[in-house]
């Protein structure tokens, strides 16, 4: 959404003092709209390998690292100092260790030019070039398609660039950024994009972000975007991947904890089992108090069964499913929850394929009964009296 505001001209973070025209201010800011566009594209297509060419301050990568589908994130930029300075923004935080991702994630930052061929950038699902091409001179722009479309050849390429048709609304007589080598009209960008798509067997759709103010719709979006999709896969990349060169310098790399890693999966499973067993134990204690019953003496042949205090009409489908599983029981001052019941909880069933795997993950962390068929805990815990 764009608004007219007097005095200044603002495109992203660029401000120039003027008095002859009103400014266009975007809400959300234009750079956020561009990142949101890529984020939406990732959510739509669920790519596992994503690269940001000309990644700058890593803002886009910082957003994409939270997408559950992504397993590999790569950033490439010519400014080595900026990569080193901002790299720590991509490091896992405490929350990432407490609540691990479903899938592994590796993030790598490379110092290098998008005009260089590095085989580590092959076979990507999506490559983003956000506000990049306008920084290339004519010679470099001529080489760009050969490297990105021809060599890297990802499944999807998204390219954004300023729309010079929109510039008539700005009180500027020069480009939006002093480093821009050109700014294309919609016709110029689409002509270039269609030619590149045809040469490298891609289709392309045009859209943009940064809507113009009312009654100025004819200028189009402030930022124009082309989304290129590969028409057919080739075998060339497979050959190049094994014989290509590593020309980029690794500036930073990190990996995130995930449930695919056995130590983290065990930690989550143990936590969930403790939580569910403790809930059942407390419900059992409430049931005992309501029925004015005391725990019976230890009698392995006559355990006290768990009695649910939930009214039948309040039972959910999950509750009804759990009702068909082996029920918790009490023997003396010990409370038992069968593993077959525990694995029936959706989250635990997702993390463990079967009872045997659940038993292995709980080993040395949670006490089981003699035949290892149930979790065993004290019926009363010191925390109950706190």
Coordinates of C-alpha atoms in Angstrom, one line a residue, residues 153-375:
X153 CA 19.9 -24.0 -13.4
X154 CA 17.7 -24.1 -10.3
X155 CA 14.0 -25.1 -10.5
X156 CA 12.8 -21.6 -9.7
X157 CA 14.5 -18.2 -10.0
X158 CA 13.0 -15.0 -8.6
X159 CA 14.4 -11.7 -9.8
X160 CA 13.3 -8.3 -8.6
X161 CA 14.4 -4.9 -9.9
X162 CA 13.2 -1.3 -9.8
X163 CA 10.5 -0.3 -12.2
X164 CA 11.6 3.0 -13.8
X165 CA 8.0 3.7 -14.9
X166 CA 7.2 4.3 -11.3
X167 CA 10.0 6.8 -10.9
X168 CA 7.8 9.6 -12.3
X169 CA 6.1 9.6 -9.0
X170 CA 9.4 10.3 -7.2
X171 CA 11.0 13.8 -6.9
X172 CA 14.2 12.3 -8.2
X173 CA 16.1 13.0 -11.4
X174 CA 18.6 10.2 -10.9
X175 CA 18.4 6.5 -10.0
X176 CA 17.0 5.3 -6.7
X177 CA 20.5 4.2 -5.6
X178 CA 23.8 5.7 -6.6
X179 CA 25.2 2.2 -7.3
X180 CA 22.5 1.3 -9.8
X181 CA 23.9 0.9 -13.4
X182 CA 20.4 1.0 -14.9
X183 CA 16.7 1.0 -14.0
X184 CA 14.4 -0.7 -16.5
X185 CA 10.9 0.1 -17.5
X186 CA 8.4 -2.8 -17.5
X187 CA 8.8 -3.3 -21.2
X188 CA 12.6 -3.4 -20.9
X189 CA 12.6 -5.9 -18.0
X190 CA 10.0 -8.2 -19.6
X191 CA 11.9 -8.1 -23.0
X192 CA 15.1 -9.2 -21.3
X193 CA 13.4 -11.8 -19.1
X194 CA 11.5 -13.4 -21.9
X195 CA 14.7 -13.6 -24.0
X196 CA 16.6 -15.3 -21.1
X197 CA 13.7 -17.6 -20.3
X198 CA 13.5 -18.7 -24.0
X199 CA 17.3 -19.3 -24.2
X200 CA 17.5 -21.4 -21.1
X201 CA 14.2 -23.3 -21.2
X202 CA 12.3 -21.4 -18.5
X203 CA 8.8 -20.0 -18.3
X204 CA 8.4 -16.6 -16.6
X205 CA 5.6 -14.8 -14.9
X206 CA 5.6 -11.1 -14.1
X207 CA 4.3 -9.4 -11.0
X208 CA 5.6 -7.0 -8.4
X209 CA 5.3 -5.3 -5.0
X210 CA 4.8 -1.7 -3.9
X211 CA 1.4 -0.7 -5.3
X212 CA 1.1 2.8 -6.8
X213 CA -1.2 5.5 -5.2
X214 CA -4.8 5.8 -6.4
X215 CA -5.1 7.3 -9.9
X216 CA -1.5 6.4 -10.7
X217 CA -2.1 2.7 -11.4
X218 CA -0.8 3.0 -14.9
X219 CA 2.9 3.1 -13.7
X220 CA 2.7 -0.4 -12.3
X221 CA 4.4 -1.8 -9.2
X222 CA 7.4 0.1 -7.7
X223 CA 9.4 -3.1 -7.7
X224 CA 8.9 -5.4 -10.7
X225 CA 9.4 -9.2 -10.2
X226 CA 9.9 -12.1 -12.6
X227 CA 9.4 -15.6 -11.4
X228 CA 11.2 -18.1 -13.7
X229 CA 10.4 -21.9 -13.6
X230 CA 12.5 -24.5 -15.2
X231 CA 10.6 -26.3 -18.0
X232 CA 12.7 -29.5 -18.0
X233 CA 15.5 -30.9 -15.9
X234 CA 18.8 -31.6 -17.7
X235 CA 21.6 -34.0 -16.9
X236 CA 24.4 -31.5 -17.3
X237 CA 24.3 -30.3 -13.7
X238 CA 24.9 -33.9 -12.5
X239 CA 28.1 -34.1 -14.5
X240 CA 29.3 -30.6 -13.5
X241 CA 28.6 -31.2 -9.8
X242 CA 31.3 -33.9 -9.7
X243 CA 33.8 -32.1 -11.9
X244 CA 33.2 -28.4 -11.1
X245 CA 35.3 -26.1 -9.0
X246 CA 34.9 -24.5 -5.6
X247 CA 35.7 -20.9 -6.3
X248 CA 33.7 -19.3 -3.5
X249 CA 35.3 -18.7 -0.1
X250 CA 33.3 -20.0 2.9
X251 CA 32.9 -17.1 5.3
X252 CA 30.4 -18.7 7.7
X253 CA 28.6 -21.9 8.2
X254 CA 26.3 -23.3 10.9
X255 CA 23.9 -26.2 11.4
X256 CA 20.7 -26.3 13.4
X257 CA 19.5 -29.0 15.9
X258 CA 16.7 -31.1 14.5
X259 CA 14.6 -34.1 15.4
X260 CA 16.5 -36.1 12.7
X261 CA 19.5 -36.0 15.1
X262 CA 19.1 -38.8 17.6
X263 CA 20.3 -36.9 20.7
X264 CA 17.7 -34.1 20.1
X265 CA 14.9 -36.6 19.3
X266 CA 15.7 -38.5 22.5
X267 CA 15.6 -35.3 24.5
X268 CA 12.2 -34.3 23.1
X269 CA 10.7 -37.8 23.5
X270 CA 11.8 -38.0 27.1
X271 CA 10.3 -34.6 27.8
X272 CA 7.0 -35.5 26.2
X273 CA 6.8 -38.8 28.0
X274 CA 7.5 -37.1 31.4
X275 CA 4.8 -34.5 30.6
X276 CA 2.1 -37.0 29.6
X277 CA 2.9 -39.5 32.4
X278 CA 2.8 -36.6 35.0
X279 CA -0.6 -35.4 33.7
X280 CA -2.0 -38.9 34.0
X281 CA -0.5 -39.4 37.5
X282 CA -2.1 -36.2 38.7
X283 CA -5.5 -37.1 37.2
X284 CA -5.2 -40.4 39.0
X285 CA -4.5 -38.7 42.3
X286 CA -7.6 -36.4 41.7
X287 CA -9.7 -39.5 41.0
X288 CA -8.5 -41.1 44.3
X289 CA -9.4 -38.1 46.3
X290 CA -12.8 -37.8 44.7
X291 CA -13.7 -41.4 45.4
X292 CA -12.1 -41.2 48.9
X293 CA -9.9 -44.1 48.1
X294 CA -6.4 -44.8 49.4
X295 CA -3.7 -46.6 47.4
X296 CA -4.0 -50.4 47.9
X297 CA -1.1 -52.4 49.2
X298 CA 1.2 -53.7 46.6
X299 CA -0.5 -56.6 44.8
X300 CA 0.9 -57.3 41.3
X301 CA -2.0 -59.6 40.7
X302 CA -4.6 -56.9 41.4
X303 CA -3.5 -53.5 40.2
X304 CA -5.8 -50.5 40.7
X305 CA -6.9 -49.3 37.2
X306 CA -6.9 -45.8 36.0
X307 CA -10.4 -44.2 36.2
X308 CA -11.0 -41.2 33.9
X309 CA -13.0 -38.4 35.5
X310 CA -13.9 -36.8 32.2
X311 CA -17.6 -36.7 31.4
X312 CA -18.4 -38.9 28.3
X313 CA -19.9 -35.9 26.4
X314 CA -16.7 -33.9 26.7
X315 CA -14.5 -36.6 25.2
X316 CA -12.7 -35.6 22.0
X317 CA -11.9 -38.0 19.2
X318 CA -8.3 -38.2 20.6
X319 CA -9.7 -39.1 24.0
X320 CA -11.9 -41.8 22.5
X321 CA -8.8 -43.2 20.7
X322 CA -6.8 -43.2 23.9
X323 CA -9.7 -45.1 25.6
X324 CA -8.9 -48.1 23.4
X325 CA -5.3 -48.3 24.4
X326 CA -3.9 -50.1 27.6
X327 CA -4.8 -48.0 30.6
X328 CA -2.5 -46.7 33.3
X329 CA -2.6 -48.6 36.6
X330 CA -1.3 -48.4 40.1
X331 CA 0.4 -51.0 42.3
X332 CA 1.1 -49.8 45.8
X333 CA 2.8 -46.5 45.6
X334 CA 3.9 -46.9 42.0
X335 CA 2.1 -45.6 39.0
X336 CA 2.5 -47.2 35.6
X337 CA 1.7 -46.0 32.0
X338 CA 2.0 -48.7 29.3
X339 CA 4.3 -47.8 26.4
X340 CA 1.5 -48.8 24.0
X341 CA -0.6 -46.0 25.4
X342 CA 2.2 -43.5 25.3
X343 CA 3.0 -44.1 21.7
X344 CA -0.7 -43.6 20.9
X345 CA -0.2 -39.9 21.5
X346 CA 0.0 -38.3 18.0
X347 CA 3.2 -36.3 18.7
X348 CA 5.0 -39.3 20.2
X349 CA 3.7 -41.6 17.6
X350 CA 5.2 -39.3 15.0
X351 CA 8.6 -39.3 16.7
X352 CA 8.7 -43.1 17.3
X353 CA 7.8 -45.6 14.6
X354 CA 7.1 -48.4 17.2
X355 CA 7.2 -49.3 20.9
X356 CA 10.7 -50.8 20.4
X357 CA 12.1 -47.5 19.2
X358 CA 10.3 -45.6 22.0
X359 CA 11.8 -48.0 24.6
X360 CA 15.3 -47.4 23.1
X361 CA 14.9 -43.7 23.3
X362 CA 13.8 -43.8 26.9
X363 CA 16.6 -46.1 28.0
X364 CA 18.8 -44.7 30.8
X365 CA 16.5 -41.7 31.1
X366 CA 13.1 -43.0 32.4
X367 CA 12.5 -46.0 34.6
X368 CA 10.5 -48.8 33.2
X369 CA 8.8 -51.8 34.9
X370 CA 10.4 -55.2 35.0
X371 CA 9.3 -56.4 31.5
X372 CA 9.9 -52.9 30.1
X373 CA 6.3 -52.6 28.9
X374 CA 5.4 -49.5 31.0
X375 CA 6.9 -46.3 32.4

